[in-house]
Amino acid sequence: VRRVLVIGIGAGDPEQLTVQAVRLLPEVDVFFFLDKGDAKQDLVDARQAMLDRYLDPGGYRVVTVPDVDRDRTPADYPGTVAAWRTGRADLYAGLIAGLGDDEVGAILAWGDPTLYDNTVPVLAEVADRGEVPFDFQVVPGISSVSALVARHRTPLNRIGGPVQITTGRRLAEDGFPAGVDDLVVMLDSRCAFTRFIGEAVDIYWGAYLGTPDEIVVAGPVGEVAEHIQRVRADARARKGWIMDTYLLRRHDQRT
Ligand SMILES: C[S@@+](CC[C@H](N)C(=O)[O-])C[C@H]1O[C@@H](n2cnc3c(N)ncnc32)[C@H](O)[C@@H]1O
């Protein structure tokens, strides 16, 4: 039966592939790459560089297909996400159908495949359809969250305390969730942290973590927010894209 591996490749540092991922790579016959346009070509190149580093050339095939278009500012957000997900399921169904009977396909998922990534639920949808029989396996990776806090040499949580991971959109709408003083924010294109200027909140910010372009800044939000915004805008203009994430830590109110 066909097999598909969803392999977490870490957040950019080729040394953050796990031993398990490196061991499984040679089993793969076909790597499926999604082309997300010129601006994201660096992310395709980063994946190819990992294959070049860990595999002999000629022992595998790469099939690249254009990704499904997605409206980033839709009027109907849930409807648009659902349509996009069905489009991705169709895309993967086609790719898996192109595998030989006992071949292994692989999707190289950025960071960890289970964190803000649709690959696993989309593959489950393809499997549920039952049109193309296949098995799939998820190989964990080092997420950008782990890379961020390691780089800042700080634990993710405070002793015995909860942590929440959320998006820039949710932070902008809701602020800190009740009972949570340590909040990791991903997918934030609008610097939602600026709403905490003037409050007792520290930020540990990182962009392009694990890559040669890595930038990190930490400090009280009120002192570093403007600097982060400036550095972020410059880097984004220079490279054409940015991936950044941050931990917000509200000062302990009991002290
Ligand atoms: C679609 S999510 C995928 C997350 C990924 N599965 C992970 O485990 O990190 C993309 C978001 O992850 C964060 N991210 C991924 N790689 C990053 C990196 N190298 N540096 C900083 N943030 C990163 C950013 O917040 C970005 O908007």
Coordinates of C-alpha atoms and ligand atoms in Angstrom, one line a residue:
V1 CA 0.0 0.0 0.0
R2 CA 1.1 3.6 -0.6
R3 CA 2.6 5.4 2.3
V4 CA 2.9 9.1 3.0
L5 CA 5.3 10.6 5.6
V6 CA 4.6 14.0 7.0
I7 CA 8.1 14.9 8.2
G8 CA 8.7 17.9 10.5
I9 CA 11.9 19.6 9.3
G10 CA 12.3 22.2 12.0
A11 CA 11.9 26.0 11.6
G12 CA 14.9 26.6 9.3
D13 CA 18.1 25.1 10.8
P14 CA 19.0 22.0 8.9
E15 CA 20.6 20.7 12.1
Q16 CA 17.2 20.7 13.7
L17 CA 15.9 17.7 11.7
T18 CA 15.5 14.9 14.2
V19 CA 17.5 11.6 13.9
Q20 CA 14.2 9.9 13.1
A21 CA 13.5 12.3 10.2
V22 CA 17.0 11.8 8.8
R23 CA 16.7 8.0 9.1
L24 CA 13.4 8.0 7.2
L25 CA 14.4 10.3 4.3
P26 CA 16.1 7.5 2.3
E27 CA 12.8 5.5 2.4
V28 CA 11.1 8.3 0.4
D29 CA 10.5 7.8 -3.3
V30 CA 8.8 11.1 -4.0
F31 CA 8.9 14.4 -2.2
F32 CA 5.8 16.6 -2.7
F33 CA 6.7 20.3 -2.9
L34 CA 4.0 23.0 -2.9
D35 CA 5.0 26.1 -5.0
K36 CA 3.7 29.2 -3.1
G37 CA 5.0 31.7 -5.6
D38 CA 8.3 33.6 -6.0
A39 CA 8.2 35.4 -2.6
K40 CA 8.2 32.0 -0.9
Q41 CA 10.8 30.4 -3.1
D42 CA 13.3 30.6 -0.2
L43 CA 11.2 28.0 1.7
V44 CA 11.2 25.6 -1.3
D45 CA 15.0 26.1 -1.6
A46 CA 15.4 25.5 2.2
R47 CA 13.7 22.1 1.8
Q48 CA 15.8 21.2 -1.3
A49 CA 18.9 22.1 0.7
M50 CA 17.9 19.7 3.4
L51 CA 17.5 16.9 0.8
D52 CA 20.9 17.8 -0.7
R53 CA 22.5 17.6 2.7
Y54 CA 21.0 14.3 3.8
L55 CA 20.4 12.3 0.6
D56 CA 22.4 11.2 -2.4
P57 CA 21.2 12.8 -5.6
G58 CA 19.3 10.6 -8.0
G59 CA 17.7 8.4 -5.3
Y60 CA 14.4 10.2 -5.1
R61 CA 12.0 12.3 -7.2
V62 CA 10.6 15.7 -6.4
V63 CA 7.1 16.6 -7.7
T64 CA 6.3 20.3 -7.4
V65 CA 2.7 21.6 -7.8
P66 CA 1.3 25.1 -7.5
D67 CA -0.4 25.5 -4.1
V68 CA -4.1 26.4 -3.9
D69 CA -4.7 30.1 -3.9
R70 CA -6.0 31.6 -0.7
D71 CA -7.6 35.0 -0.1
R72 CA -5.8 36.3 3.1
T73 CA -8.4 38.9 3.9
P74 CA -11.7 37.2 3.0
A75 CA -15.2 38.5 4.0
D76 CA -16.2 34.9 4.8
Y77 CA -13.2 33.6 6.8
P78 CA -14.5 30.1 7.8
G79 CA -16.0 29.5 4.3
T80 CA -12.8 30.5 2.6
V81 CA -10.7 28.3 4.9
A82 CA -13.0 25.3 4.2
A83 CA -12.8 25.8 0.4
W84 CA -9.0 26.1 0.6
R85 CA -8.8 22.9 2.6
T86 CA -10.9 21.0 0.1
G87 CA -8.6 22.4 -2.7
R88 CA -5.5 21.1 -0.8
A89 CA -7.2 17.7 -0.2
D90 CA -7.8 17.5 -4.0
L91 CA -4.2 18.4 -4.6
Y92 CA -2.8 15.8 -2.2
A93 CA -5.2 13.1 -3.5
G94 CA -3.8 13.7 -7.0
L95 CA -0.2 13.5 -5.8
I96 CA -0.8 10.3 -3.8
A97 CA -2.7 8.7 -6.7
G98 CA 0.5 9.3 -8.8
L99 CA 2.6 7.1 -6.4
G100 CA 3.3 3.6 -7.5
D101 CA 1.5 0.8 -5.4
D102 CA 4.2 0.4 -2.8
E103 CA 5.9 3.7 -3.0
V104 CA 6.5 6.2 -0.2
G105 CA 5.7 9.9 -0.7
A106 CA 6.6 12.6 1.8
I107 CA 5.6 16.1 2.7
L108 CA 8.3 18.2 4.4
A109 CA 6.3 20.2 7.0
W110 CA 7.9 23.4 8.4
G111 CA 8.7 23.2 12.1
D112 CA 6.5 20.6 13.7
P113 CA 3.6 19.3 11.5
T114 CA 1.1 19.5 14.3
L115 CA 1.4 23.2 15.0
Y116 CA -0.6 25.7 12.9
D117 CA -0.2 23.4 9.9
N118 CA -3.1 21.9 7.9
T119 CA -1.2 19.0 6.4
V120 CA -2.3 16.4 8.9
P121 CA -6.1 17.2 8.9
V122 CA -6.0 17.5 5.1
L123 CA -4.4 14.1 4.7
A124 CA -6.9 12.7 7.2
E125 CA -9.7 14.1 4.9
V126 CA -8.1 12.5 1.9
A127 CA -7.9 9.1 3.7
D128 CA -11.5 9.4 4.8
R129 CA -12.6 9.9 1.2
G130 CA -11.3 6.5 0.5
E131 CA -10.7 7.1 -3.2
V132 CA -6.9 6.5 -2.9
P133 CA -5.9 4.0 -0.2
F134 CA -2.8 5.0 1.7
D135 CA -1.3 5.0 5.2
F136 CA 0.3 8.0 6.7
Q137 CA 2.8 8.7 9.5
V138 CA 3.6 11.9 11.2
V139 CA 7.2 12.6 12.2
P140 CA 7.5 15.3 14.8
G141 CA 9.9 18.3 14.3
I142 CA 11.4 21.2 16.3
S143 CA 8.7 23.9 16.2
S144 CA 9.5 27.6 15.8
V145 CA 8.2 27.9 19.4
S146 CA 11.0 25.6 20.7
A147 CA 13.5 27.4 18.5
L148 CA 12.4 30.8 19.9
V149 CA 12.6 30.0 23.6
A150 CA 15.9 28.1 23.2
R151 CA 17.4 31.0 21.3
H152 CA 16.3 33.4 24.1
R153 CA 17.5 30.9 26.8
T154 CA 14.2 31.1 28.6
P155 CA 11.7 28.4 29.6
L156 CA 8.3 28.6 27.8
N157 CA 6.4 28.5 31.1
R158 CA 7.0 29.8 34.6
I159 CA 7.0 27.2 37.4
G160 CA 3.8 25.2 37.3
G161 CA 2.2 27.8 35.1
P162 CA 0.1 27.4 31.9
V163 CA 1.2 28.6 28.5
Q164 CA -1.0 29.3 25.5
I165 CA -0.1 29.5 21.8
T166 CA -2.3 31.8 19.7
T167 CA -2.3 33.8 16.5
G168 CA -1.8 37.6 16.0
R169 CA -5.4 37.8 14.9
R170 CA -6.7 36.4 18.2
L171 CA -4.2 38.5 20.2
A172 CA -5.5 41.6 18.5
E173 CA -9.1 40.7 19.3
D174 CA -8.8 39.2 22.7
G175 CA -5.5 40.2 24.4
F176 CA -4.3 37.8 27.1
P177 CA -6.8 35.0 27.7
A178 CA -8.1 34.7 31.2
G179 CA -5.6 33.0 33.5
V180 CA -2.7 33.0 31.0
D181 CA 0.3 35.2 31.6
D182 CA 2.7 33.5 29.1
L183 CA 1.4 33.6 25.6
V184 CA 3.2 32.6 22.4
V185 CA 2.0 34.4 19.3
M186 CA 2.4 33.1 15.7
L187 CA 1.2 34.2 12.3
D188 CA 1.1 37.9 13.3
S189 CA 1.5 40.2 10.3
R190 CA 0.4 43.3 12.2
C191 CA 2.6 43.5 15.3
A192 CA -0.4 43.0 17.7
F193 CA 2.1 43.2 20.6
T194 CA 2.0 47.0 20.4
R195 CA -1.3 47.0 22.3
F196 CA 0.7 46.2 25.4
I197 CA 2.9 49.3 25.3
G198 CA 2.6 50.9 28.7
E199 CA 1.8 47.6 30.4
A200 CA 4.1 45.3 32.5
V201 CA 4.7 42.8 29.7
D202 CA 8.0 41.5 28.3
I203 CA 8.5 40.3 24.8
Y204 CA 10.9 37.6 23.4
W205 CA 10.7 38.1 19.6
G206 CA 12.5 36.2 16.8
A207 CA 12.4 36.2 13.0
Y208 CA 13.9 33.7 10.6
L209 CA 14.9 31.6 13.6
G210 CA 17.6 29.0 12.8
T211 CA 18.6 30.6 9.5
P212 CA 21.5 32.9 8.6
D213 CA 19.0 35.8 8.6
E214 CA 17.9 35.2 12.2
I215 CA 17.0 38.3 14.3
V216 CA 16.1 38.3 17.9
V217 CA 15.0 41.1 20.3
A218 CA 13.9 40.9 23.9
G219 CA 12.8 43.4 26.5
P220 CA 9.8 45.2 28.0
V221 CA 7.3 45.8 25.2
G222 CA 7.2 49.5 25.8
E223 CA 11.0 49.8 25.3
V224 CA 11.5 47.5 22.3
A225 CA 8.2 47.5 20.3
E226 CA 9.2 50.3 18.0
H227 CA 12.6 48.8 17.4
I228 CA 11.0 45.4 16.5
Q229 CA 8.5 47.1 14.1
R230 CA 11.3 48.9 12.3
V231 CA 13.6 45.9 12.1
R232 CA 10.7 43.7 11.0
A233 CA 9.6 46.1 8.2
D234 CA 13.2 46.5 6.9
A235 CA 13.8 42.7 6.9
R236 CA 10.5 42.0 5.2
A237 CA 11.2 44.6 2.5
R238 CA 14.7 43.2 2.0
K239 CA 13.7 39.5 1.7
G240 CA 10.1 39.8 0.4
W241 CA 8.7 37.7 3.2
I242 CA 9.1 37.3 7.0
M243 CA 8.3 34.6 9.5
D244 CA 8.4 35.8 13.1
T245 CA 7.0 34.6 16.4
Y246 CA 7.2 35.8 20.0
L247 CA 6.5 35.0 23.6
L248 CA 4.7 37.6 25.7
R249 CA 5.3 37.3 29.4
R250 CA 3.1 39.4 31.7
H251 CA 4.9 40.4 34.9
D252 CA 3.9 38.3 37.9
Q253 CA 1.0 40.3 39.5
R254 CA 1.5 38.7 42.9
T255 CA 4.9 40.2 43.4
Ligands
LIG1 C1 1.9 28.2 9.3 S1 2.8 28.5 10.8 C2 3.7 27.0 10.9 C3 4.4 26.7 12.2 C4 5.3 25.5 12.2 N1 4.5 24.3 12.0 C5 6.1 25.4 13.5 O1 6.1 24.4 14.1 O2 6.8 26.4 13.8 C6 3.9 29.7 10.3 C7 4.3 30.6 11.5 O3 5.3 29.9 12.3 C8 6.2 30.9 12.8 N2 7.5 30.5 12.3 C9 7.8 29.4 11.5 N3 9.1 29.4 11.3 C10 9.7 30.4 11.9 C11 11.0 30.9 12.0 N4 12.1 30.3 11.5 N5 11.3 32.0 12.8 C12 10.2 32.6 13.4 N6 9.0 32.2 13.3 C13 8.7 31.2 12.6 C14 5.7 32.2 12.3 O4 4.9 32.8 13.3 C15 4.9 31.9 11.1 O5 4.0 32.9 10.8

